[in-house]
PDB file of C-alpha atoms in Angstrom:
ATOM      1  CA  MET A  18     -28.699 -43.946 -22.915  1.00  0.00           C
ATOM      2  CA  LYS A  19     -26.837 -43.447 -19.651  1.00  0.00           C
ATOM      3  CA  HIS A  20     -24.043 -40.903 -19.218  1.00  0.00           C
ATOM      4  CA  ILE A  21     -21.150 -41.864 -16.957  1.00  0.00           C
ATOM      5  CA  TYR A  22     -18.623 -39.098 -16.363  1.00  0.00           C
ATOM      6  CA  LEU A  23     -15.305 -39.183 -14.516  1.00  0.00           C
ATOM      7  CA  ASN A  24     -13.778 -35.951 -13.212  1.00  0.00           C
ATOM      8  CA  LEU A  25     -10.158 -36.518 -12.192  1.00  0.00           C
ATOM      9  CA  LYS A  26      -9.690 -33.009 -10.800  1.00  0.00           C
ATOM     10  CA  ARG A  27      -6.023 -32.726  -9.704  1.00  0.00           C
ATOM     11  CA  PHE A  28      -5.760 -36.329  -8.624  1.00  0.00           C
ATOM     12  CA  ASP A  29      -2.464 -36.611 -10.538  1.00  0.00           C
ATOM     13  CA  ILE A  30      -0.416 -35.156  -7.661  1.00  0.00           C
ATOM     14  CA  PRO A  31       1.687 -37.876  -5.956  1.00  0.00           C
ATOM     15  CA  ALA A  32       0.734 -38.912  -2.435  1.00  0.00           C
ATOM     16  CA  GLU A  33       4.153 -37.903  -1.104  1.00  0.00           C
ATOM     17  CA  ASP A  34       3.390 -34.326  -2.196  1.00  0.00           C
ATOM     18  CA  GLY A  35       0.016 -34.276  -0.481  1.00  0.00           C
ATOM     19  CA  GLY A  36      -2.040 -35.594  -3.390  1.00  0.00           C
ATOM     20  CA  VAL A  37      -3.834 -38.894  -3.920  1.00  0.00           C
ATOM     21  CA  ASN A  38      -2.036 -40.372  -6.939  1.00  0.00           C
ATOM     22  CA  ARG A  39      -0.905 -43.850  -5.968  1.00  0.00           C
ATOM     23  CA  LEU A  40      -1.710 -45.247  -9.385  1.00  0.00           C
ATOM     24  CA  ALA A  41       1.225 -44.426 -11.683  1.00  0.00           C
ATOM     25  CA  PRO A  42       4.127 -42.030 -12.213  1.00  0.00           C
ATOM     26  CA  THR A  43       2.779 -38.617 -13.171  1.00  0.00           C
ATOM     27  CA  GLY A  44       3.974 -38.888 -16.769  1.00  0.00           C
ATOM     28  CA  GLU A  45       2.126 -42.186 -17.236  1.00  0.00           C
ATOM     29  CA  TRP A  46      -0.976 -41.375 -15.205  1.00  0.00           C
ATOM     30  CA  GLY A  47      -3.381 -40.417 -18.004  1.00  0.00           C
ATOM     31  CA  ALA A  48      -2.474 -43.392 -20.171  1.00  0.00           C
ATOM     32  CA  CYS A  49      -2.687 -45.723 -17.170  1.00  0.00           C
ATOM     33  CA  ILE A  50      -6.274 -44.702 -16.489  1.00  0.00           C
ATOM     34  CA  VAL A  51      -7.398 -45.126 -20.095  1.00  0.00           C
ATOM     35  CA  LYS A  52      -5.715 -48.515 -20.400  1.00  0.00           C
ATOM     36  CA  GLY A  53      -7.224 -49.584 -17.103  1.00  0.00           C
ATOM     37  CA  ILE A  54     -10.829 -49.003 -18.134  1.00  0.00           C
ATOM     38  CA  GLN A  55     -11.344 -49.028 -21.887  1.00  0.00           C
ATOM     39  CA  GLN A  56     -11.351 -52.790 -22.571  1.00  0.00           C
ATOM     40  CA  GLU A  57     -13.946 -53.597 -19.923  1.00  0.00           C
ATOM     41  CA  LEU A  58     -16.189 -50.709 -20.957  1.00  0.00           C
ATOM     42  CA  LYS A  59     -16.564 -52.299 -24.382  1.00  0.00           C
ATOM     43  CA  SER A  60     -19.094 -54.627 -22.751  1.00  0.00           C
ATOM     44  CA  TYR A  61     -21.561 -51.753 -23.103  1.00  0.00           C
ATOM     45  CA  GLY A  62     -22.896 -50.722 -26.472  1.00  0.00           C
ATOM     46  CA  ALA A  63     -22.798 -47.119 -27.681  1.00  0.00           C
ATOM     47  CA  ASP A  64     -26.577 -46.966 -27.249  1.00  0.00           C
ATOM     48  CA  GLU A  65     -26.318 -48.038 -23.595  1.00  0.00           C
ATOM     49  CA  ALA A  66     -23.827 -45.603 -22.125  1.00  0.00           C
ATOM     50  CA  GLU A  67     -21.493 -42.711 -22.835  1.00  0.00           C
ATOM     51  CA  PHE A  68     -18.193 -42.720 -20.926  1.00  0.00           C
ATOM     52  CA  ALA A  69     -16.324 -39.406 -20.753  1.00  0.00           C
ATOM     53  CA  VAL A  70     -13.227 -38.756 -18.649  1.00  0.00           C
ATOM     54  CA  TYR A  71     -12.180 -35.196 -17.749  1.00  0.00           C
ATOM     55  CA  PHE A  72      -8.412 -34.926 -17.302  1.00  0.00           C
ATOM     56  CA  PRO A  73      -6.184 -32.155 -16.005  1.00  0.00           C
ATOM     57  CA  GLU A  74      -4.785 -30.571 -19.160  1.00  0.00           C
ATOM     58  CA  ALA A  75      -1.247 -31.990 -18.900  1.00  0.00           C
ATOM     59  CA  HIS A  76      -2.537 -35.554 -19.270  1.00  0.00           C
ATOM     60  CA  ILE A  77      -4.827 -35.156 -22.280  1.00  0.00           C
ATOM     61  CA  LEU A  78      -2.179 -36.059 -24.876  1.00  0.00           C
ATOM     62  CA  THR A  79      -1.049 -39.263 -23.185  1.00  0.00           C
ATOM     63  CA  ALA A  80      -4.641 -40.251 -22.408  1.00  0.00           C
ATOM     64  CA  ALA A  81      -5.704 -39.706 -26.019  1.00  0.00           C
ATOM     65  CA  ALA A  82      -2.682 -41.628 -27.286  1.00  0.00           C
ATOM     66  CA  ALA A  83      -3.675 -44.616 -25.138  1.00  0.00           C
ATOM     67  CA  LEU A  84      -7.091 -44.968 -26.789  1.00  0.00           C
ATOM     68  CA  ASP A  85      -7.379 -48.043 -28.952  1.00  0.00           C
ATOM     69  CA  GLN A  86      -9.293 -48.009 -32.214  1.00  0.00           C
ATOM     70  CA  GLU A  87     -12.628 -49.057 -30.721  1.00  0.00           C
ATOM     71  CA  SER A  88     -12.306 -47.444 -27.311  1.00  0.00           C
ATOM     72  CA  PRO A  89     -15.591 -46.282 -25.759  1.00  0.00           C
ATOM     73  CA  VAL A  90     -13.695 -43.740 -23.635  1.00  0.00           C
ATOM     74  CA  ARG A  91     -14.185 -40.102 -24.589  1.00  0.00           C
ATOM     75  CA  ILE A  92     -11.445 -37.717 -23.498  1.00  0.00           C
ATOM     76  CA  GLY A  93     -12.580 -34.453 -21.939  1.00  0.00           C
ATOM     77  CA  CYS A  94     -11.086 -31.258 -20.509  1.00  0.00           C
ATOM     78  CA  GLN A  95     -11.915 -29.330 -17.356  1.00  0.00           C
ATOM     79  CA  SER A  96     -13.618 -26.215 -18.727  1.00  0.00           C
ATOM     80  CA  VAL A  97     -12.524 -23.972 -21.601  1.00  0.00           C
ATOM     81  CA  TYR A  98     -11.884 -20.282 -22.134  1.00  0.00           C
ATOM     82  CA  ARG A  99     -14.799 -18.076 -23.174  1.00  0.00           C
ATOM     83  CA  ASP A 100     -13.073 -16.899 -26.399  1.00  0.00           C
ATOM     84  CA  ASP A 101     -11.206 -18.688 -29.149  1.00  0.00           C
ATOM     85  CA  VAL A 102      -9.237 -18.293 -32.348  1.00  0.00           C
ATOM     86  CA  SER A 103     -11.073 -17.234 -35.478  1.00  0.00           C
ATOM     87  CA  GLN A 104     -10.335 -16.970 -39.172  1.00  0.00           C
ATOM     88  CA  GLY A 105      -9.050 -13.480 -39.835  1.00  0.00           C
ATOM     89  CA  GLY A 106      -9.211 -12.628 -36.136  1.00  0.00           C
ATOM     90  CA  ASN A 107      -7.353 -13.601 -32.982  1.00  0.00           C
ATOM     91  CA  PHE A 108      -4.979 -16.420 -33.905  1.00  0.00           C
ATOM     92  CA  GLY A 109      -3.937 -17.502 -30.422  1.00  0.00           C
ATOM     93  CA  ALA A 110      -3.263 -14.654 -28.000  1.00  0.00           C
ATOM     94  CA  PHE A 111      -4.740 -16.491 -24.999  1.00  0.00           C
ATOM     95  CA  THR A 112      -1.786 -16.977 -22.668  1.00  0.00           C
ATOM     96  CA  ALA A 113      -2.738 -19.005 -19.552  1.00  0.00           C
ATOM     97  CA  ASN A 114      -6.155 -19.958 -20.959  1.00  0.00           C
ATOM     98  CA  ARG A 115      -7.218 -23.203 -22.644  1.00  0.00           C
ATOM     99  CA  THR A 116      -9.442 -22.575 -25.645  1.00  0.00           C
ATOM    100  CA  ALA A 117     -11.980 -25.095 -26.870  1.00  0.00           C
ATOM    101  CA  LYS A 118     -10.343 -25.442 -30.287  1.00  0.00           C
ATOM    102  CA  ALA A 119      -7.001 -26.140 -28.608  1.00  0.00           C
ATOM    103  CA  MET A 120      -8.612 -28.862 -26.513  1.00  0.00           C
ATOM    104  CA  ARG A 121     -10.286 -30.397 -29.543  1.00  0.00           C
ATOM    105  CA  ALA A 122      -6.951 -30.395 -31.366  1.00  0.00           C
ATOM    106  CA  LEU A 123      -5.402 -32.291 -28.438  1.00  0.00           C
ATOM    107  CA  GLY A 124      -8.015 -35.027 -28.691  1.00  0.00           C
ATOM    108  CA  CYS A 125     -10.889 -33.881 -26.493  1.00  0.00           C
ATOM    109  CA  CYS A 126     -14.499 -34.326 -27.470  1.00  0.00           C
ATOM    110  CA  SER A 127     -16.151 -33.059 -24.277  1.00  0.00           C
ATOM    111  CA  ALA A 128     -15.769 -30.257 -21.721  1.00  0.00           C
ATOM    112  CA  LEU A 129     -16.820 -30.035 -18.078  1.00  0.00           C
ATOM    113  CA  ILE A 130     -18.170 -26.523 -17.424  1.00  0.00           C
ATOM    114  CA  GLY A 131     -19.637 -24.905 -14.331  1.00  0.00           C
ATOM    115  CA  HIS A 132     -18.315 -27.362 -11.747  1.00  0.00           C
ATOM    116  CA  CYS A 133     -18.880 -25.970  -8.252  1.00  0.00           C
ATOM    117  CA  GLU A 134     -15.123 -25.469  -7.852  1.00  0.00           C
ATOM    118  CA  GLU A 135     -15.022 -23.398 -11.041  1.00  0.00           C
ATOM    119  CA  ARG A 136     -18.077 -21.408  -9.940  1.00  0.00           C
ATOM    120  CA  LYS A 137     -16.456 -20.692  -6.567  1.00  0.00           C
ATOM    121  CA  ASP A 138     -13.258 -19.494  -8.247  1.00  0.00           C
ATOM    122  CA  LYS A 139     -15.082 -17.190 -10.632  1.00  0.00           C
ATOM    123  CA  ALA A 140     -17.301 -15.797  -7.869  1.00  0.00           C
ATOM    124  CA  GLY A 141     -14.226 -15.073  -5.758  1.00  0.00           C
ATOM    125  CA  ILE A 142     -12.499 -13.180  -8.565  1.00  0.00           C
ATOM    126  CA  LEU A 143     -15.623 -11.138  -9.256  1.00  0.00           C
ATOM    127  CA  ALA A 144     -16.057 -10.358  -5.556  1.00  0.00           C
ATOM    128  CA  GLU A 145     -12.447  -9.175  -5.363  1.00  0.00           C
ATOM    129  CA  ALA A 146     -13.235  -6.819  -8.241  1.00  0.00           C
ATOM    130  CA  GLY A 147     -16.293  -5.506  -6.403  1.00  0.00           C
ATOM    131  CA  VAL A 148     -18.846  -7.174  -8.690  1.00  0.00           C
ATOM    132  CA  LYS A 149     -22.015  -7.963  -6.734  1.00  0.00           C
ATOM    133  CA  ASP A 150     -24.100  -9.256  -9.626  1.00  0.00           C
ATOM    134  CA  THR A 151     -24.598 -12.954  -8.815  1.00  0.00           C
ATOM    135  CA  ALA A 152     -25.722 -13.674 -12.378  1.00  0.00           C
ATOM    136  CA  ALA A 153     -22.300 -12.687 -13.746  1.00  0.00           C
ATOM    137  CA  VAL A 154     -20.874 -16.180 -13.137  1.00  0.00           C
ATOM    138  CA  ASN A 155     -23.678 -17.772 -15.158  1.00  0.00           C
ATOM    139  CA  ARG A 156     -23.121 -15.333 -18.023  1.00  0.00           C
ATOM    140  CA  LEU A 157     -19.410 -16.167 -18.091  1.00  0.00           C
ATOM    141  CA  LEU A 158     -20.194 -19.883 -18.062  1.00  0.00           C
ATOM    142  CA  ASN A 159     -22.636 -19.369 -20.933  1.00  0.00           C
ATOM    143  CA  LYS A 160     -19.786 -17.954 -23.032  1.00  0.00           C
ATOM    144  CA  GLU A 161     -17.673 -20.995 -22.188  1.00  0.00           C
ATOM    145  CA  ILE A 162     -20.465 -23.360 -23.209  1.00  0.00           C
ATOM    146  CA  GLN A 163     -20.992 -21.460 -26.446  1.00  0.00           C
ATOM    147  CA  ALA A 164     -17.261 -21.620 -27.204  1.00  0.00           C
ATOM    148  CA  ALA A 165     -17.108 -25.349 -26.458  1.00  0.00           C
ATOM    149  CA  VAL A 166     -20.094 -26.212 -28.643  1.00  0.00           C
ATOM    150  CA  ALA A 167     -18.828 -23.984 -31.467  1.00  0.00           C
ATOM    151  CA  ALA A 168     -15.547 -25.925 -31.395  1.00  0.00           C
ATOM    152  CA  GLY A 169     -17.362 -29.247 -31.688  1.00  0.00           C
ATOM    153  CA  LEU A 170     -17.185 -30.318 -28.042  1.00  0.00           C
ATOM    154  CA  LYS A 171     -20.047 -31.770 -26.077  1.00  0.00           C
ATOM    155  CA  VAL A 172     -20.622 -30.202 -22.675  1.00  0.00           C
ATOM    156  CA  LEU A 173     -21.412 -31.436 -19.170  1.00  0.00           C
ATOM    157  CA  TYR A 174     -22.852 -28.328 -17.498  1.00  0.00           C
ATOM    158  CA  CYS A 175     -22.904 -28.370 -13.696  1.00  0.00           C
ATOM    159  CA  ILE A 176     -25.507 -26.581 -11.622  1.00  0.00           C
ATOM    160  CA  GLY A 177     -26.328 -26.641  -7.920  1.00  0.00           C
ATOM    161  CA  GLU A 178     -27.319 -24.690  -4.836  1.00  0.00           C
ATOM    162  CA  ALA A 179     -25.131 -23.835  -1.854  1.00  0.00           C
ATOM    163  CA  ALA A 180     -26.311 -24.167   1.753  1.00  0.00           C
ATOM    164  CA  GLU A 181     -27.356 -20.500   1.974  1.00  0.00           C
ATOM    165  CA  GLU A 182     -29.352 -20.912  -1.260  1.00  0.00           C
ATOM    166  CA  GLN A 183     -31.307 -24.033  -0.368  1.00  0.00           C
ATOM    167  CA  SER A 184     -34.456 -22.219   0.681  1.00  0.00           C
ATOM    168  CA  ARG A 185     -34.708 -20.731  -2.825  1.00  0.00           C
ATOM    169  CA  TRP A 186     -33.248 -23.593  -4.832  1.00  0.00           C
ATOM    170  CA  ARG A 187     -35.795 -23.265  -7.634  1.00  0.00           C
ATOM    171  CA  GLU A 188     -34.805 -19.653  -8.283  1.00  0.00           C
ATOM    172  CA  VAL A 189     -31.079 -20.442  -8.102  1.00  0.00           C
ATOM    173  CA  LEU A 190     -31.203 -23.446 -10.431  1.00  0.00           C
ATOM    174  CA  LYS A 191     -33.497 -21.721 -12.897  1.00  0.00           C
ATOM    175  CA  GLU A 192     -31.078 -18.783 -13.173  1.00  0.00           C
ATOM    176  CA  GLN A 193     -28.146 -21.129 -13.683  1.00  0.00           C
ATOM    177  CA  LEU A 194     -30.049 -22.980 -16.395  1.00  0.00           C
ATOM    178  CA  THR A 195     -31.650 -20.074 -18.246  1.00  0.00           C
ATOM    179  CA  LEU A 196     -28.563 -17.851 -18.274  1.00  0.00           C
ATOM    180  CA  GLY A 197     -26.055 -20.656 -18.703  1.00  0.00           C
ATOM    181  CA  LEU A 198     -27.912 -22.216 -21.628  1.00  0.00           C
ATOM    182  CA  ASP A 199     -29.044 -19.017 -23.332  1.00  0.00           C
ATOM    183  CA  GLY A 200     -28.567 -19.388 -27.084  1.00  0.00           C
ATOM    184  CA  VAL A 201     -26.917 -22.816 -26.694  1.00  0.00           C
ATOM    185  CA  ASP A 202     -27.601 -25.888 -28.831  1.00  0.00           C
ATOM    186  CA  LYS A 203     -28.997 -27.968 -25.979  1.00  0.00           C
ATOM    187  CA  SER A 204     -28.617 -31.217 -27.918  1.00  0.00           C
ATOM    188  CA  GLN A 205     -24.885 -30.952 -27.208  1.00  0.00           C
ATOM    189  CA  VAL A 206     -25.289 -30.494 -23.442  1.00  0.00           C
ATOM    190  CA  VAL A 207     -26.043 -32.737 -20.461  1.00  0.00           C
ATOM    191  CA  ILE A 208     -26.844 -31.248 -17.051  1.00  0.00           C
ATOM    192  CA  ALA A 209     -25.074 -32.388 -13.870  1.00  0.00           C
ATOM    193  CA  TYR A 210     -26.788 -31.553 -10.586  1.00  0.00           C
ATOM    194  CA  GLU A 211     -24.353 -30.902  -7.723  1.00  0.00           C
ATOM    195  CA  PRO A 212     -25.899 -30.498  -4.251  1.00  0.00           C
ATOM    196  CA  VAL A 213     -23.144 -28.079  -3.200  1.00  0.00           C
ATOM    197  CA  TRP A 214     -24.576 -27.878   0.331  1.00  0.00           C
ATOM    198  CA  ALA A 215     -23.921 -31.597   0.816  1.00  0.00           C
ATOM    199  CA  ILE A 216     -20.440 -31.938  -0.686  1.00  0.00           C
ATOM    200  CA  GLY A 217     -17.595 -32.442   1.754  1.00  0.00           C
ATOM    201  CA  PRO A 218     -16.575 -34.556   4.758  1.00  0.00           C
ATOM    202  CA  GLY A 219     -19.218 -35.000   7.449  1.00  0.00           C
ATOM    203  CA  LYS A 220     -22.113 -33.670   5.347  1.00  0.00           C
ATOM    204  CA  THR A 221     -25.309 -35.599   4.722  1.00  0.00           C
ATOM    205  CA  PRO A 222     -26.052 -36.245   1.028  1.00  0.00           C
ATOM    206  CA  PRO A 223     -29.525 -35.696  -0.403  1.00  0.00           C
ATOM    207  CA  ASP A 224     -31.880 -38.653  -0.351  1.00  0.00           C
ATOM    208  CA  GLN A 225     -33.585 -40.335  -3.268  1.00  0.00           C
ATOM    209  CA  ASP A 226     -36.702 -38.177  -3.134  1.00  0.00           C
ATOM    210  CA  TYR A 227     -34.717 -34.924  -3.084  1.00  0.00           C
ATOM    211  CA  ILE A 228     -32.600 -35.962  -6.057  1.00  0.00           C
ATOM    212  CA  ALA A 229     -35.671 -37.046  -8.015  1.00  0.00           C
ATOM    213  CA  MET A 230     -37.395 -33.744  -7.196  1.00  0.00           C
ATOM    214  CA  ILE A 231     -34.439 -31.708  -8.446  1.00  0.00           C
ATOM    215  CA  ALA A 232     -33.997 -33.801 -11.605  1.00  0.00           C
ATOM    216  CA  SER A 233     -37.699 -33.462 -12.430  1.00  0.00           C
ATOM    217  CA  TYR A 234     -37.488 -29.698 -12.002  1.00  0.00           C
ATOM    218  CA  VAL A 235     -34.425 -29.460 -14.236  1.00  0.00           C
ATOM    219  CA  LYS A 236     -36.157 -31.487 -16.934  1.00  0.00           C
ATOM    220  CA  GLU A 237     -39.198 -29.238 -16.637  1.00  0.00           C
ATOM    221  CA  VAL A 238     -37.151 -26.043 -17.033  1.00  0.00           C
ATOM    222  CA  THR A 239     -35.028 -27.429 -19.886  1.00  0.00           C
ATOM    223  CA  ASN A 240     -37.764 -29.269 -21.772  1.00  0.00           C
ATOM    224  CA  GLY A 241     -36.409 -32.704 -20.973  1.00  0.00           C
ATOM    225  CA  MET A 242     -32.630 -32.422 -21.113  1.00  0.00           C
ATOM    226  CA  ASP A 243     -30.684 -35.377 -19.701  1.00  0.00           C
ATOM    227  CA  VAL A 244     -29.685 -34.939 -16.035  1.00  0.00           C
ATOM    228  CA  VAL A 245     -26.950 -36.803 -14.171  1.00  0.00           C
ATOM    229  CA  TYR A 246     -26.133 -36.766 -10.467  1.00  0.00           C
ATOM    230  CA  GLY A 247     -23.015 -34.677  -9.956  1.00  0.00           C
ATOM    231  CA  GLY A 248     -22.756 -35.058  -6.192  1.00  0.00           C
ATOM    232  CA  GLY A 249     -20.670 -38.153  -6.612  1.00  0.00           C
ATOM    233  CA  LEU A 250     -21.664 -41.512  -8.091  1.00  0.00           C
ATOM    234  CA  LYS A 251     -20.158 -44.012  -5.637  1.00  0.00           C
ATOM    235  CA  SER A 252     -20.401 -47.652  -4.664  1.00  0.00           C
ATOM    236  CA  ASP A 253     -22.707 -46.794  -1.754  1.00  0.00           C
ATOM    237  CA  ASN A 254     -25.263 -44.846  -3.807  1.00  0.00           C
ATOM    238  CA  ALA A 255     -25.021 -46.475  -7.253  1.00  0.00           C
ATOM    239  CA  LYS A 256     -28.073 -48.710  -6.857  1.00  0.00           C
ATOM    240  CA  MET A 257     -30.144 -45.908  -5.343  1.00  0.00           C
ATOM    241  CA  LEU A 258     -29.307 -43.501  -8.164  1.00  0.00           C
ATOM    242  CA  ALA A 259     -29.990 -46.170 -10.766  1.00  0.00           C
ATOM    243  CA  SER A 260     -33.508 -46.567  -9.361  1.00  0.00           C
ATOM    244  CA  ILE A 261     -34.423 -42.905 -10.017  1.00  0.00           C
ATOM    245  CA  PRO A 262     -36.085 -42.698 -13.464  1.00  0.00           C
ATOM    246  CA  GLU A 263     -35.359 -38.983 -13.763  1.00  0.00           C
ATOM    247  CA  ILE A 264     -31.593 -39.490 -13.405  1.00  0.00           C
ATOM    248  CA  ASP A 265     -29.664 -40.362 -16.564  1.00  0.00           C
ATOM    249  CA  GLY A 266     -26.261 -41.163 -15.109  1.00  0.00           C
ATOM    250  CA  GLY A 267     -23.646 -39.818 -12.755  1.00  0.00           C
ATOM    251  CA  LEU A 268     -20.324 -38.084 -12.200  1.00  0.00           C
ATOM    252  CA  ILE A 269     -17.575 -40.108 -10.513  1.00  0.00           C
ATOM    253  CA  ALA A 270     -14.484 -38.610  -8.863  1.00  0.00           C
ATOM    254  CA  LEU A 271     -12.582 -40.513  -6.201  1.00  0.00           C
ATOM    255  CA  THR A 272     -13.351 -44.209  -5.836  1.00  0.00           C
ATOM    256  CA  ARG A 273     -11.836 -44.655  -2.376  1.00  0.00           C
ATOM    257  CA  PHE A 274     -12.523 -42.180   0.430  1.00  0.00           C
ATOM    258  CA  SER A 275     -10.601 -43.748   3.299  1.00  0.00           C
ATOM    259  CA  GLY A 276      -7.304 -45.544   3.757  1.00  0.00           C
ATOM    260  CA  ASP A 277      -5.324 -45.144   0.528  1.00  0.00           C
ATOM    261  CA  ILE A 278      -7.650 -42.430  -0.757  1.00  0.00           C
ATOM    262  CA  GLY A 279      -7.627 -42.054  -4.520  1.00  0.00           C
ATOM    263  CA  PHE A 280      -8.909 -43.135  -7.910  1.00  0.00           C
ATOM    264  CA  TYR A 281      -8.538 -46.786  -8.887  1.00  0.00           C
ATOM    265  CA  PRO A 282      -9.725 -48.153 -12.267  1.00  0.00           C
ATOM    266  CA  LYS A 283     -11.016 -51.483 -10.903  1.00  0.00           C
ATOM    267  CA  GLU A 284     -13.141 -49.662  -8.329  1.00  0.00           C
ATOM    268  CA  TYR A 285     -14.421 -47.298 -11.026  1.00  0.00           C
ATOM    269  CA  LEU A 286     -15.504 -50.288 -13.102  1.00  0.00           C
ATOM    270  CA  GLU A 287     -17.245 -51.800 -10.092  1.00  0.00           C
ATOM    271  CA  ILE A 288     -19.227 -48.587  -9.530  1.00  0.00           C
ATOM    272  CA  ILE A 289     -20.371 -48.690 -13.142  1.00  0.00           C
ATOM    273  CA  ARG A 290     -21.251 -52.370 -12.812  1.00  0.00           C
ATOM    274  CA  MET A 291     -23.396 -51.641  -9.764  1.00  0.00           C
ATOM    275  CA  TYR A 292     -25.080 -48.667 -11.391  1.00  0.00           C
ATOM    276  CA  MET A 293     -25.879 -50.417 -14.656  1.00  0.00           C
ATOM    277  CA  ARG A 294     -27.197 -53.481 -12.856  1.00  0.00           C
ATOM    278  CA  GLY A 295     -29.265 -51.395 -10.476  1.00  0.00           C
ATOM    279  CA  GLY A 296     -31.460 -49.694 -13.039  1.00  0.00           C
ATOM    280  CA  ARG A 297     -33.226 -50.661 -16.205  1.00  0.00           C
ATOM    281  CA  GLN A 298     -29.967 -51.949 -17.752  1.00  0.00           C
ATOM    282  CA  THR A 299     -28.919 -55.487 -16.931  1.00  0.00           C
ATOM    283  CA  ARG A 300     -25.643 -55.852 -18.821  1.00  0.00           C
ATOM    284  CA  SER A 301     -22.442 -55.712 -16.804  1.00  0.00           C
ATOM    285  CA  VAL A 302     -18.722 -55.243 -17.223  1.00  0.00           C
ATOM    286  CA  SER A 303     -17.136 -58.703 -17.226  1.00  0.00           C
TER     287      SER A 303
END
């Protein structure tokens, strides 16, 4: 089965405010996305592909409400807090943090954890506090994964090496995997590989051989866990990624990177169509 993930980051901010939302009024944005993709995605069976969409928290309720009875879309949240409520214990004193049980109650069934932007934020906070232990971020992420799984959420766990870490990528990725997944039910987790060194305008993305090499290594370290490409599944790399046997799917963000930059459901569906046609699968969205 393929795993197709969509991370909508903060793409809900209107274009006139500096964002990239040209799709719908902010209050209707989450529902608009679900309604724009769920019918066509029914062309794929549950054994062919998993479709999860990670929304900014404010849009989870309207997105979940827009799901029809047989929708293949799975609503997800962008990370969770490392602690949660418990019977006879803390009953909700988590101001400013989103717990996994709260996200599940809102309609989520998946959580995106360890995205490079989250890692950068955590590393910056730790550095400000004088913490020099680079493994600390992975230990914090492990607690988030544990909390998510305990609450009944599946997890997309992101790993990846920065430019200054490329020469020792095996060591970096192994630490992220071993510490991040310590004590975790791995059947509830999929790994997303983000080539952090290649993300951003003007940077050269990794080629097919590099991606296959990384995916093979991740599968070796994790005893065969599914691995998706988290550096951006796009129209211009969908067929290439689909041809890599070691890759089990991808993470989509923006669908248009020039002109009216943003996310557009029809373009998202076209990326999926290209990816599914490009690999072993031959069915397409009609």
